[in-house]
PDB file of C-alpha atoms in Angstrom:
ATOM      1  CA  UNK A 106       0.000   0.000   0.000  1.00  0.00           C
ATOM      2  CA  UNK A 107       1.198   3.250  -0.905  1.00  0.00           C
ATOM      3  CA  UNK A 108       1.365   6.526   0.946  1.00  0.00           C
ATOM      4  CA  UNK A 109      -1.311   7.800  -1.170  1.00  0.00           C
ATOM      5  CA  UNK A 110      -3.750   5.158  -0.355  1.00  0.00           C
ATOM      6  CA  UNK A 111      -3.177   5.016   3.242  1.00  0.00           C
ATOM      7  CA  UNK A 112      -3.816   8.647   3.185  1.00  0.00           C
ATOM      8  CA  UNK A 113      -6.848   8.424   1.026  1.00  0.00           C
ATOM      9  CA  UNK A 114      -8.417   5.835   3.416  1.00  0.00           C
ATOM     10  CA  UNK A 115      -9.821   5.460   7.137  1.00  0.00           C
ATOM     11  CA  UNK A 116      -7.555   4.325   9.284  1.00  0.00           C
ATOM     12  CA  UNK A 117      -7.047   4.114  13.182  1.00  0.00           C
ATOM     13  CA  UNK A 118      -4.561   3.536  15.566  1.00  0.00           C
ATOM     14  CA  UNK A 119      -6.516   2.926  18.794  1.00  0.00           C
ATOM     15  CA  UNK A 120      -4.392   1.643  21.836  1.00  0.00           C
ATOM     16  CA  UNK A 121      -1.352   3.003  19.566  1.00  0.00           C
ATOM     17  CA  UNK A 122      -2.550   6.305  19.963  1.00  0.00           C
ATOM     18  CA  UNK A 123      -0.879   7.544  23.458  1.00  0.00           C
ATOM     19  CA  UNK A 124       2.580   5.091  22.667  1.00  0.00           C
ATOM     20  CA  UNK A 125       3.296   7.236  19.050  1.00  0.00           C
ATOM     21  CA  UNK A 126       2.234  10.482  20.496  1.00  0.00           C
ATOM     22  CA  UNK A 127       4.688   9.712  23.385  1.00  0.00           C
ATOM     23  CA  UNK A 128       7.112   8.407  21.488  1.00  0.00           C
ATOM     24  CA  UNK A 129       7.111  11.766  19.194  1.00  0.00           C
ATOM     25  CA  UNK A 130       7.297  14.110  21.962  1.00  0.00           C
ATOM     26  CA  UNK A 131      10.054  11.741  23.730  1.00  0.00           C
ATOM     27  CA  UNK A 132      12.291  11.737  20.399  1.00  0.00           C
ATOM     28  CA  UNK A 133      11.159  15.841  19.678  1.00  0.00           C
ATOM     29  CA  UNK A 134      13.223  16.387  23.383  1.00  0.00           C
ATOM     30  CA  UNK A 135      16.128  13.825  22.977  1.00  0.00           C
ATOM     31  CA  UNK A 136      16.536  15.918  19.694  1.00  0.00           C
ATOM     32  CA  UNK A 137      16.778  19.306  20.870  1.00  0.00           C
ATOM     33  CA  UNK A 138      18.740  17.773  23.749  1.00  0.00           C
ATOM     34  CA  UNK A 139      21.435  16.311  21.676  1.00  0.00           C
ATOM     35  CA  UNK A 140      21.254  19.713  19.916  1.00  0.00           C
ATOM     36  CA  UNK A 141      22.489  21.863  22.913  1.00  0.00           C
ATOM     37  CA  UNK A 142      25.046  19.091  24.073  1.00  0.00           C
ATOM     38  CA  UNK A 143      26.362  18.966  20.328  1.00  0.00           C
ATOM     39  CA  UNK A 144      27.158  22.058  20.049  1.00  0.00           C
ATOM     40  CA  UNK A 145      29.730  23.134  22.621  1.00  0.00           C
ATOM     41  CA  UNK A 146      31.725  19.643  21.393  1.00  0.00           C
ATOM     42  CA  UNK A 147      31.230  20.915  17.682  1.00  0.00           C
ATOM     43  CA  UNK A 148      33.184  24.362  18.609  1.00  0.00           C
ATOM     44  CA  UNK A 149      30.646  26.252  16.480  1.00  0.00           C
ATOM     45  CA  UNK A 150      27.260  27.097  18.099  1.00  0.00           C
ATOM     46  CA  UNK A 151      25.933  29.278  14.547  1.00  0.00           C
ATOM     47  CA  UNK A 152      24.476  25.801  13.319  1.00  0.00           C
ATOM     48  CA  UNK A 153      21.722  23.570  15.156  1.00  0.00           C
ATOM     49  CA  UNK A 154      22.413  19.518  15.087  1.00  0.00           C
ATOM     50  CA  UNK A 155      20.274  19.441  11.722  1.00  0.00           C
ATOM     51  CA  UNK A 156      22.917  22.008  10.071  1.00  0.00           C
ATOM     52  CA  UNK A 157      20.515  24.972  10.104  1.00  0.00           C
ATOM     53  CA  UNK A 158      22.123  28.451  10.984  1.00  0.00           C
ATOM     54  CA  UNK A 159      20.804  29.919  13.627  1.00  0.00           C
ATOM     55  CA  UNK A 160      19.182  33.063  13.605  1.00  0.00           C
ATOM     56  CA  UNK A 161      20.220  35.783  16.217  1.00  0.00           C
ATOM     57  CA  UNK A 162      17.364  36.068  18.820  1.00  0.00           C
ATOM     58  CA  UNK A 163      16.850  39.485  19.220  1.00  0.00           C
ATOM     59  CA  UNK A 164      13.040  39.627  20.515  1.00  0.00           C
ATOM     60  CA  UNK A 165      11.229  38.324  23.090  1.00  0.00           C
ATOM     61  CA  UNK A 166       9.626  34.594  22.181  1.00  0.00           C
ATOM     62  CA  UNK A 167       5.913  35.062  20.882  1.00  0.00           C
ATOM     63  CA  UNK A 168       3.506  32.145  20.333  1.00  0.00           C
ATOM     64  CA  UNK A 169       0.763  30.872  18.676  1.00  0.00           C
ATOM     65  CA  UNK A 170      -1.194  29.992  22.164  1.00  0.00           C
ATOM     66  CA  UNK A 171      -3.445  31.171  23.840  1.00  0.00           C
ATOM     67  CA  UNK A 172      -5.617  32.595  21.175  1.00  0.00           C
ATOM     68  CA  UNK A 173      -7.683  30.665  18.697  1.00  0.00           C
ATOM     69  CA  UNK A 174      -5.545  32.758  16.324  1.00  0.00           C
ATOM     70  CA  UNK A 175      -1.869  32.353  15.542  1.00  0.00           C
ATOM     71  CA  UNK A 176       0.879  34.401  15.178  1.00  0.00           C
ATOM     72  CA  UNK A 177       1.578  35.798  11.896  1.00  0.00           C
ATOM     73  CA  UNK A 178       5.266  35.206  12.424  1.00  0.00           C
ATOM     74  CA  UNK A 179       7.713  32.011  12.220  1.00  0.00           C
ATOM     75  CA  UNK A 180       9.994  30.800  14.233  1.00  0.00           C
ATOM     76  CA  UNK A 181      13.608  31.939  13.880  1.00  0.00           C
ATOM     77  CA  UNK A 182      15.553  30.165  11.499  1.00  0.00           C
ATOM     78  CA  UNK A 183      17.950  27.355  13.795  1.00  0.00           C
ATOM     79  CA  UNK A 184      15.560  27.623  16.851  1.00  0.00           C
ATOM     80  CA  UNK A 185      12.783  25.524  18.086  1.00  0.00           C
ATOM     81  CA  UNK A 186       9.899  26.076  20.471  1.00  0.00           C
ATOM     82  CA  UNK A 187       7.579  23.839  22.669  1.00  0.00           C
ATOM     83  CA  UNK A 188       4.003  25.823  23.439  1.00  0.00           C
ATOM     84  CA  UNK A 189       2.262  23.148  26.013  1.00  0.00           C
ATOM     85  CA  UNK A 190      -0.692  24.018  27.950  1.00  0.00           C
ATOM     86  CA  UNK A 191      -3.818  22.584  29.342  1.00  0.00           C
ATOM     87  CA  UNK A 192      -7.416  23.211  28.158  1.00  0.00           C
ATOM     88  CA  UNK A 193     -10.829  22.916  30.053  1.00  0.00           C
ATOM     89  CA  UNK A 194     -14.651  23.396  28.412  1.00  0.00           C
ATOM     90  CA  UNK A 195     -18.091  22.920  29.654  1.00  0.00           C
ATOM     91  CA  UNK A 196     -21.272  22.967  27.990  1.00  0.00           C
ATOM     92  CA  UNK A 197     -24.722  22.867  30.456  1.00  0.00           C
ATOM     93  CA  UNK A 198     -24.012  20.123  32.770  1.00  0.00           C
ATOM     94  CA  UNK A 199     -21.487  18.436  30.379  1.00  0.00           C
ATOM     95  CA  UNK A 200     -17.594  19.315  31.094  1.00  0.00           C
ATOM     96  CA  UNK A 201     -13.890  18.358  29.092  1.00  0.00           C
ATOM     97  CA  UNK A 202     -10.542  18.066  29.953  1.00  0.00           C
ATOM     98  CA  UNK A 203      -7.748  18.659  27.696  1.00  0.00           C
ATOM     99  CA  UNK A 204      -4.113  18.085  28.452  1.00  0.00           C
ATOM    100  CA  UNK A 205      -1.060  18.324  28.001  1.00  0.00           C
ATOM    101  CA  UNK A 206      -1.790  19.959  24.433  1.00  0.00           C
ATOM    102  CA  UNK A 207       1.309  19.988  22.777  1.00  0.00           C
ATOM    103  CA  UNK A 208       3.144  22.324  19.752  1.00  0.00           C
ATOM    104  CA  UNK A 209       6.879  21.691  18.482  1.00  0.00           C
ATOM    105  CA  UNK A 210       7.852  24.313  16.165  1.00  0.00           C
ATOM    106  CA  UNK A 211      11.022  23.684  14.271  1.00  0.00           C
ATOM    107  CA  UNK A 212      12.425  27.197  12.377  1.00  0.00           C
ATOM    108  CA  UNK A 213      13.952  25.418   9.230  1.00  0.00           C
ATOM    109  CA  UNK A 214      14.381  28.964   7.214  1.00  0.00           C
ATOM    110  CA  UNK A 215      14.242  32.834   7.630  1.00  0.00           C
ATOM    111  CA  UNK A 216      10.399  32.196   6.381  1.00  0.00           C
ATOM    112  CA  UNK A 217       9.589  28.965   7.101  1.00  0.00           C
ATOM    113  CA  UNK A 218       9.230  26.312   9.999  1.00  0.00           C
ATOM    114  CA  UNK A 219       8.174  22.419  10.923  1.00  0.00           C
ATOM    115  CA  UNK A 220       5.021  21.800  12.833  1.00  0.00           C
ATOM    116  CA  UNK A 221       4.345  18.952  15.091  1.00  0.00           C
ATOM    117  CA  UNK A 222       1.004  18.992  17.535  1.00  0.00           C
ATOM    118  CA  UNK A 223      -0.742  16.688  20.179  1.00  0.00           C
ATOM    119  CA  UNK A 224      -4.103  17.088  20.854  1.00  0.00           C
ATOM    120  CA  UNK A 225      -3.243  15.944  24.362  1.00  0.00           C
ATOM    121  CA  UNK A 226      -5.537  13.174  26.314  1.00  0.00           C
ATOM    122  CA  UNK A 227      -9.225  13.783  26.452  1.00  0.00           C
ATOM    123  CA  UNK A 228     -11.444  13.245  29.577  1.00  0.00           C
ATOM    124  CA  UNK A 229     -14.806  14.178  29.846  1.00  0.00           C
ATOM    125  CA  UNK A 230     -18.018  13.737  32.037  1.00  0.00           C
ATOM    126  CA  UNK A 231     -20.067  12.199  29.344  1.00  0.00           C
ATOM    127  CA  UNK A 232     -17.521   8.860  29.608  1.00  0.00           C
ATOM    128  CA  UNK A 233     -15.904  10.279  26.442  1.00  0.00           C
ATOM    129  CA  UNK A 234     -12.047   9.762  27.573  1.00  0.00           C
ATOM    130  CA  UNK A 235      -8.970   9.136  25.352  1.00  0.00           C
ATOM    131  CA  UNK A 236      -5.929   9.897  23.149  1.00  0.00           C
ATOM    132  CA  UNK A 237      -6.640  13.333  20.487  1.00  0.00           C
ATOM    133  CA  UNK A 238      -5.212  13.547  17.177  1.00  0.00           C
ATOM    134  CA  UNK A 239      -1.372  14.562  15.953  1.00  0.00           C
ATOM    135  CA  UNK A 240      -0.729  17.147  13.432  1.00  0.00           C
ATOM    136  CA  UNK A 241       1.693  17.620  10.890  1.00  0.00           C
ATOM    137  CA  UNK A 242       2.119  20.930   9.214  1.00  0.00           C
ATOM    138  CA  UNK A 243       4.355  24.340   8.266  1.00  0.00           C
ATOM    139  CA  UNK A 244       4.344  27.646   8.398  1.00  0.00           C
ATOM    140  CA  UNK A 245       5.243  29.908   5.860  1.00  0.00           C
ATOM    141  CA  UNK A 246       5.813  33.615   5.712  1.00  0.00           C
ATOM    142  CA  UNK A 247       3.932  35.484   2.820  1.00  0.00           C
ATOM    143  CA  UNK A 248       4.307  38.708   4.036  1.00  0.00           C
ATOM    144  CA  UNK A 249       6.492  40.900   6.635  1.00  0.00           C
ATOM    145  CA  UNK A 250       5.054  44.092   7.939  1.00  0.00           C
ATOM    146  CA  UNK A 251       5.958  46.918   6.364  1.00  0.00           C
ATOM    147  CA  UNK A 252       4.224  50.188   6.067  1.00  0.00           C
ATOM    148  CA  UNK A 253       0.560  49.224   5.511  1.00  0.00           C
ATOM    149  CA  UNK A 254       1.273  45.685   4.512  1.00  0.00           C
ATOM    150  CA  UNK A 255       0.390  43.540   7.251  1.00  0.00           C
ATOM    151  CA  UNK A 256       2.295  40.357   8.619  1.00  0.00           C
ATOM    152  CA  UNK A 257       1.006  37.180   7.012  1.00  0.00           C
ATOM    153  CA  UNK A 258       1.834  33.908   7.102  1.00  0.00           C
ATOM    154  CA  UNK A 259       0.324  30.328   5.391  1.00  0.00           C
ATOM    155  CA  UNK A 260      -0.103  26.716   7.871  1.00  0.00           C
ATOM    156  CA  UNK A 261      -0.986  23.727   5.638  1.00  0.00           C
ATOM    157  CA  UNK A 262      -1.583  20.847   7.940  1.00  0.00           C
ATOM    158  CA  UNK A 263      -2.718  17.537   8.368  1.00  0.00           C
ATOM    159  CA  UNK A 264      -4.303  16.050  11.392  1.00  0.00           C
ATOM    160  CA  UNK A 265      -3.689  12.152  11.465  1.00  0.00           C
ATOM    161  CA  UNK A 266      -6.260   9.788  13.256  1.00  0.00           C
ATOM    162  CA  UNK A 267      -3.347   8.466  15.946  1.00  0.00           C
ATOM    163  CA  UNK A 268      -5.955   9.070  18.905  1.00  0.00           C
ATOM    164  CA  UNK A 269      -8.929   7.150  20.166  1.00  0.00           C
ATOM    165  CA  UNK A 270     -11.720   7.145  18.245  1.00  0.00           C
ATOM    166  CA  UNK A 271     -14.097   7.536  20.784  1.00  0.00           C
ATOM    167  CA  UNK A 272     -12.914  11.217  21.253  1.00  0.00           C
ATOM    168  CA  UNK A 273     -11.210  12.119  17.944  1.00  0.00           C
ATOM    169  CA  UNK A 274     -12.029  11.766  14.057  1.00  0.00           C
ATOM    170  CA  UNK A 275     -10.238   8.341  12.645  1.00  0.00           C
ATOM    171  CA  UNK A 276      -9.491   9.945   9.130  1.00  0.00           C
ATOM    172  CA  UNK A 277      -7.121  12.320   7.823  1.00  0.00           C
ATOM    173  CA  UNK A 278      -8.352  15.947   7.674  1.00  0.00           C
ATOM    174  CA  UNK A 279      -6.392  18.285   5.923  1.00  0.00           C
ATOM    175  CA  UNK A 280      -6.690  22.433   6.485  1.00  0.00           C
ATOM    176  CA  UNK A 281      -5.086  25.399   5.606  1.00  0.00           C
ATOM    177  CA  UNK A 282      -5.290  28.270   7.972  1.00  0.00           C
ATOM    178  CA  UNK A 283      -4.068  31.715   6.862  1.00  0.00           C
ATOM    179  CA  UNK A 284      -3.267  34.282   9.848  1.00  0.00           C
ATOM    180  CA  UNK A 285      -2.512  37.824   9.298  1.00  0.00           C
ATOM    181  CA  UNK A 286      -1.527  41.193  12.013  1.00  0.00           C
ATOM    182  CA  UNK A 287      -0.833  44.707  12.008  1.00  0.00           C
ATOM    183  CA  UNK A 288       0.469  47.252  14.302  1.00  0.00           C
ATOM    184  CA  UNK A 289      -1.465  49.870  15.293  1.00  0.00           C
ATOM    185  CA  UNK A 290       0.863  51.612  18.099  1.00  0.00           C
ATOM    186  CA  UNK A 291       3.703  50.488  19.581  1.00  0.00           C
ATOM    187  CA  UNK A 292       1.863  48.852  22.060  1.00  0.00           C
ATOM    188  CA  UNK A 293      -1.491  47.639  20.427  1.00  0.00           C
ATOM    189  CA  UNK A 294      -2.215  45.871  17.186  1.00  0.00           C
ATOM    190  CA  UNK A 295      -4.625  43.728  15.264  1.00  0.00           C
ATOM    191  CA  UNK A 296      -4.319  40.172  13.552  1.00  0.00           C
ATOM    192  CA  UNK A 297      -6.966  37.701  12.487  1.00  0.00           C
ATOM    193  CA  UNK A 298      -7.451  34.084  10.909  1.00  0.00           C
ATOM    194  CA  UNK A 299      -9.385  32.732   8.271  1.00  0.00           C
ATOM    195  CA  UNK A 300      -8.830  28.723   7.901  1.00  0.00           C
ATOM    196  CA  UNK A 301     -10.448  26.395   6.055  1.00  0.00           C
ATOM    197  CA  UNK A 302     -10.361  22.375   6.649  1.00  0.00           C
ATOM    198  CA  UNK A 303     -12.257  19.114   5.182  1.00  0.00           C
ATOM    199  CA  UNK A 304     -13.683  17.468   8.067  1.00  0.00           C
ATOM    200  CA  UNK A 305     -15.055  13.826   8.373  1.00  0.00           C
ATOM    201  CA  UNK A 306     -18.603  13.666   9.093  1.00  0.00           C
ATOM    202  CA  UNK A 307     -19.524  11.033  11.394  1.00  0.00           C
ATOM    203  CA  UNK A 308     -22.355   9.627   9.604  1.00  0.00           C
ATOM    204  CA  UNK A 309     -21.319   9.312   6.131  1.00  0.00           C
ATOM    205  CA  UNK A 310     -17.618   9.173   6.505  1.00  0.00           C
ATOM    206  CA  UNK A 311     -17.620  11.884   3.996  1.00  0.00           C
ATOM    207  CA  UNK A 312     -15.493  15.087   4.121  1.00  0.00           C
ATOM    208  CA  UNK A 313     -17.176  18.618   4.273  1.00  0.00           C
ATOM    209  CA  UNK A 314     -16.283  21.779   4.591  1.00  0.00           C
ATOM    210  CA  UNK A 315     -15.762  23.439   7.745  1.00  0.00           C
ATOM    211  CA  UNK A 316     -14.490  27.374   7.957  1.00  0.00           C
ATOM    212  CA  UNK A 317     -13.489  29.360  10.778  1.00  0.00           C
ATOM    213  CA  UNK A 318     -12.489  33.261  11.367  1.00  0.00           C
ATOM    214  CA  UNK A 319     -11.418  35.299  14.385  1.00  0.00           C
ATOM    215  CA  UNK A 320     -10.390  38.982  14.946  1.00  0.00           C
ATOM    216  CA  UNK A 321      -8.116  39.891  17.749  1.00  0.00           C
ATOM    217  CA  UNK A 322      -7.019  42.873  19.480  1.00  0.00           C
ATOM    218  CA  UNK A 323      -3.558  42.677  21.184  1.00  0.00           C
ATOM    219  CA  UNK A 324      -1.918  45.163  23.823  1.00  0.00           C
ATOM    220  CA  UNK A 325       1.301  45.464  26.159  1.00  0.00           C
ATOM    221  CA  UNK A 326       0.519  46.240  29.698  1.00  0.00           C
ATOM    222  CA  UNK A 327       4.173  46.098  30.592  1.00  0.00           C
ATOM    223  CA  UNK A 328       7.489  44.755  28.804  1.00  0.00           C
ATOM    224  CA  UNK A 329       6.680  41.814  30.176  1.00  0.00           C
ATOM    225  CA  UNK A 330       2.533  41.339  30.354  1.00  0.00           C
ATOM    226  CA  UNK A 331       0.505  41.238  27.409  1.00  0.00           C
ATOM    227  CA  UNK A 332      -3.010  40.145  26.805  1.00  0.00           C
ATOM    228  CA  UNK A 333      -5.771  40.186  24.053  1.00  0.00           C
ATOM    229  CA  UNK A 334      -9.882  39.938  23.208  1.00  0.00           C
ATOM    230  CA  UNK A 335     -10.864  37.947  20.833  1.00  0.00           C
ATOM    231  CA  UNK A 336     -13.831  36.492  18.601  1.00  0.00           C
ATOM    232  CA  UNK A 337     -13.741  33.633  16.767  1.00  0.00           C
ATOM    233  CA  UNK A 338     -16.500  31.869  14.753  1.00  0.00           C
ATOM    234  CA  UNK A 339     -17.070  28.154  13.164  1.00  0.00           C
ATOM    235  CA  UNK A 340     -19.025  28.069  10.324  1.00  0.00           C
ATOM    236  CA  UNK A 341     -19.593  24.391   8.766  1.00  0.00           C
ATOM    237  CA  UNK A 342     -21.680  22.654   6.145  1.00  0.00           C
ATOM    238  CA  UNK A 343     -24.752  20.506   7.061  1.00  0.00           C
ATOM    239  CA  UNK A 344     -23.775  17.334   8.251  1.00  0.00           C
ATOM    240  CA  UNK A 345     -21.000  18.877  10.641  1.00  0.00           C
ATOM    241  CA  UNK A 346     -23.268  20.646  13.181  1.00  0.00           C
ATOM    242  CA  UNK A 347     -24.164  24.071  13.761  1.00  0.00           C
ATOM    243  CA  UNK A 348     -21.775  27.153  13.417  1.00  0.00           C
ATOM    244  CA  UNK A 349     -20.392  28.302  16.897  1.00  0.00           C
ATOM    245  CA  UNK A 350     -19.415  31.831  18.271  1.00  0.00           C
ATOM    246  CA  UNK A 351     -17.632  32.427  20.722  1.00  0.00           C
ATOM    247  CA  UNK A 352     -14.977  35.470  22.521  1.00  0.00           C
ATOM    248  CA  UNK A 353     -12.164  35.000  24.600  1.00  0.00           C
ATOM    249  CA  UNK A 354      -9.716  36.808  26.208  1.00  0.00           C
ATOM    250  CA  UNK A 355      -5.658  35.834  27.697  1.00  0.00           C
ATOM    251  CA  UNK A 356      -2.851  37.333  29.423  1.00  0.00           C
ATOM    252  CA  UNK A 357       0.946  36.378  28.771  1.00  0.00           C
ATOM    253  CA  UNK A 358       3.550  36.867  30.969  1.00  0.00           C
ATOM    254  CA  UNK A 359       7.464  36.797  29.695  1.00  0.00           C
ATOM    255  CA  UNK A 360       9.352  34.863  32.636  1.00  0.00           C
ATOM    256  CA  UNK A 361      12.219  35.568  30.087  1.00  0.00           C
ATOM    257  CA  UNK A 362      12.911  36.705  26.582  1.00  0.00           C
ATOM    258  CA  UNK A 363      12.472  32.847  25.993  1.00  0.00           C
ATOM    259  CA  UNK A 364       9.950  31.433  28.586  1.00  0.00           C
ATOM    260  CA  UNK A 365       6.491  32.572  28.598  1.00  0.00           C
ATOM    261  CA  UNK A 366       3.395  31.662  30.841  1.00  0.00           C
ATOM    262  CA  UNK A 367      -0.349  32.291  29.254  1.00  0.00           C
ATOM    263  CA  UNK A 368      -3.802  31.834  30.674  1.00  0.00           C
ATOM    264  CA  UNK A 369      -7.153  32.595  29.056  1.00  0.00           C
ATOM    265  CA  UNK A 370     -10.869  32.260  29.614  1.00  0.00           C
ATOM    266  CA  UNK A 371     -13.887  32.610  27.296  1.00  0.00           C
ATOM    267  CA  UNK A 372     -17.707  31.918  26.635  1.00  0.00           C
ATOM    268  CA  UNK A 373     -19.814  31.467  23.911  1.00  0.00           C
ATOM    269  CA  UNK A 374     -22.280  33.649  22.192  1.00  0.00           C
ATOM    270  CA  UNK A 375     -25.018  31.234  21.017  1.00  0.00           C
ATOM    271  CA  UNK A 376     -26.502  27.687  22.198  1.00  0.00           C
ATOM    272  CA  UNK A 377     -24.099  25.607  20.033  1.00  0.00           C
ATOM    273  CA  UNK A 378     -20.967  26.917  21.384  1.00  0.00           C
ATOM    274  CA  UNK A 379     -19.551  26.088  24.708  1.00  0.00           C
ATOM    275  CA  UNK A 380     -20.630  27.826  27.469  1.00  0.00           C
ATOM    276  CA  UNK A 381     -17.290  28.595  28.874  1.00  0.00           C
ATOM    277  CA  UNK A 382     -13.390  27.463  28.463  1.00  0.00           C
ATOM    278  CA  UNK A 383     -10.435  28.521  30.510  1.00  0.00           C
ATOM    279  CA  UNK A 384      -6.615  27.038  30.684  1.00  0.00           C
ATOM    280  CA  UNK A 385      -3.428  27.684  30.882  1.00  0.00           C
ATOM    281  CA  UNK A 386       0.362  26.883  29.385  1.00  0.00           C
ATOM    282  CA  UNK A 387       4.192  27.434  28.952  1.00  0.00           C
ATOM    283  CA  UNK A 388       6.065  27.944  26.457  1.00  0.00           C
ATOM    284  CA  UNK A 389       9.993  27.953  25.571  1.00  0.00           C
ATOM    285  CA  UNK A 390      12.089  28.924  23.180  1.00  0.00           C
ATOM    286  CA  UNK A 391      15.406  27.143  22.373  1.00  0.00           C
TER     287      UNK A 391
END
């Protein structure tokens, strides 16, 4: 069977799910690991262990958590970062648990990095419990800011069906979300997403269309605190469910240029949304 066809098809890897997730995560750290060890014996620290010159890190580390939205920026070329956090949702008298969601970003150019994602392990009170989905995916930069031209950058990814199908889809569902920000003073600006993905409807097994789109105000309380508001919307195709709005709001709080704490809270604005979500992560930059 080819990669195509296994692609093309339904396929799960229940019981499998946690051990390859683990396994990713464990090899992901080993890596960056041998990376700092390597380099003090190599005599030249301008390269990372995959050969990839480092970029000079001259800002403070920013993330794609906690917002629905992501950062219209990459990660610097040479460098990688972990975002982990912790999720929690409930909806009337039905609650979830979402943890340790996991993002390894890899900077593999000036413009472009590797993404690798965990959907963590799922618990809720409806005796839904079990592995989520990885992800697979990149980042590219389109656009830098520059005058009235905002920062954008492009994320084609694929979520695989690693995790328990109880909890998670058991097909591949590919996206493409396209995130986008502008300064508006030194201390405030504005960014957004618009993403588009093919998801599996439970039913039919057939992929539809689901879109979403958020708008985001950032701001600096300090050099070290930042926070946001945000609204995001899910609009999908019958078959999917209804369309879901929702706001939320998150503070982040630079321990260093390259450690970062985040927490956030939100509700939602109509019946099919959540009623309200809060967590929490950490982030690091190496």
């Amino acid at each position: 069977m080819t990669l195509l066809e296994m692609m093309g098809r339904t396929f799960t890897l229940r019981g499998m799910g946690g051990c390859l997730c683990a396994a990713m995560f464990c090899l992901a750290a080993v890596l960056i690991g041998a990376a700092a060890a390597a380099e003090p014996a190599a005599g030249n620290s301008e390269y990372n262990f995959l050969g990839v010159r480092k970029a000079p890190l001259n800002k403070p580390i920013t993330t794609d958590r906690p917002s629905f939205g992501d950062a219209p920026v990459t990660v610097p070329s040479g460098h990688f970062l972990l975002e982990s956090g912790y999720r929690y949702g409930r909806d009337g008298d039905d609650s979830v648990h979402n943890g340790p969601v996991l993002l390894l970003r890899s900077g593999l150019a000036r413009n472009l990095e590797l993404r690798l994602g965990w959907d963590g392990y799922v618990y809720g009170s409806n005796n839904r419990e079990g592995f989520g989905n990885t992800r697979v995916g990149l980042k590219v930069q389109a656009l830098r800011e520059q005058g009235p031209v905002p920062s954008l950058v492009v994320i084609p990814e694929l979520v695989l069906p690693t995790g328990d199908a109880n909890v998670v889809t058991d097909e591949v569902e590919p996206m493409v979300r396209i995130a986008w920000g502008h300064s508006l003073t030194p201390s405030t600006a504005i960014s957004g997403n618009f993403n588009v993905a093919a998801r599996a409807d439970a039913d039919s097994s057939k992929h539809r269309l689901a879109y979403a789109a958020s708008l985001a105000t950032g701001f600096a309380l300090s050099t070290r605190v930042s926070g946001y508001v945000e609204y995001f919307g899910i609009f999908r195709e019958s078959g999917l469910g209804r369309d879901t709005h929702s706001i939320d709001s998150g503070l982040a709080y630079l321990v260093s240029n390259r450690l970062q704490l985040d927490a956030f809270v939100g509700a939602g604005l109509n019946d099919a949304a959540q009623d309200m979500f809060a967590g929490a992560g950490i982030s690091h930059l190496w």
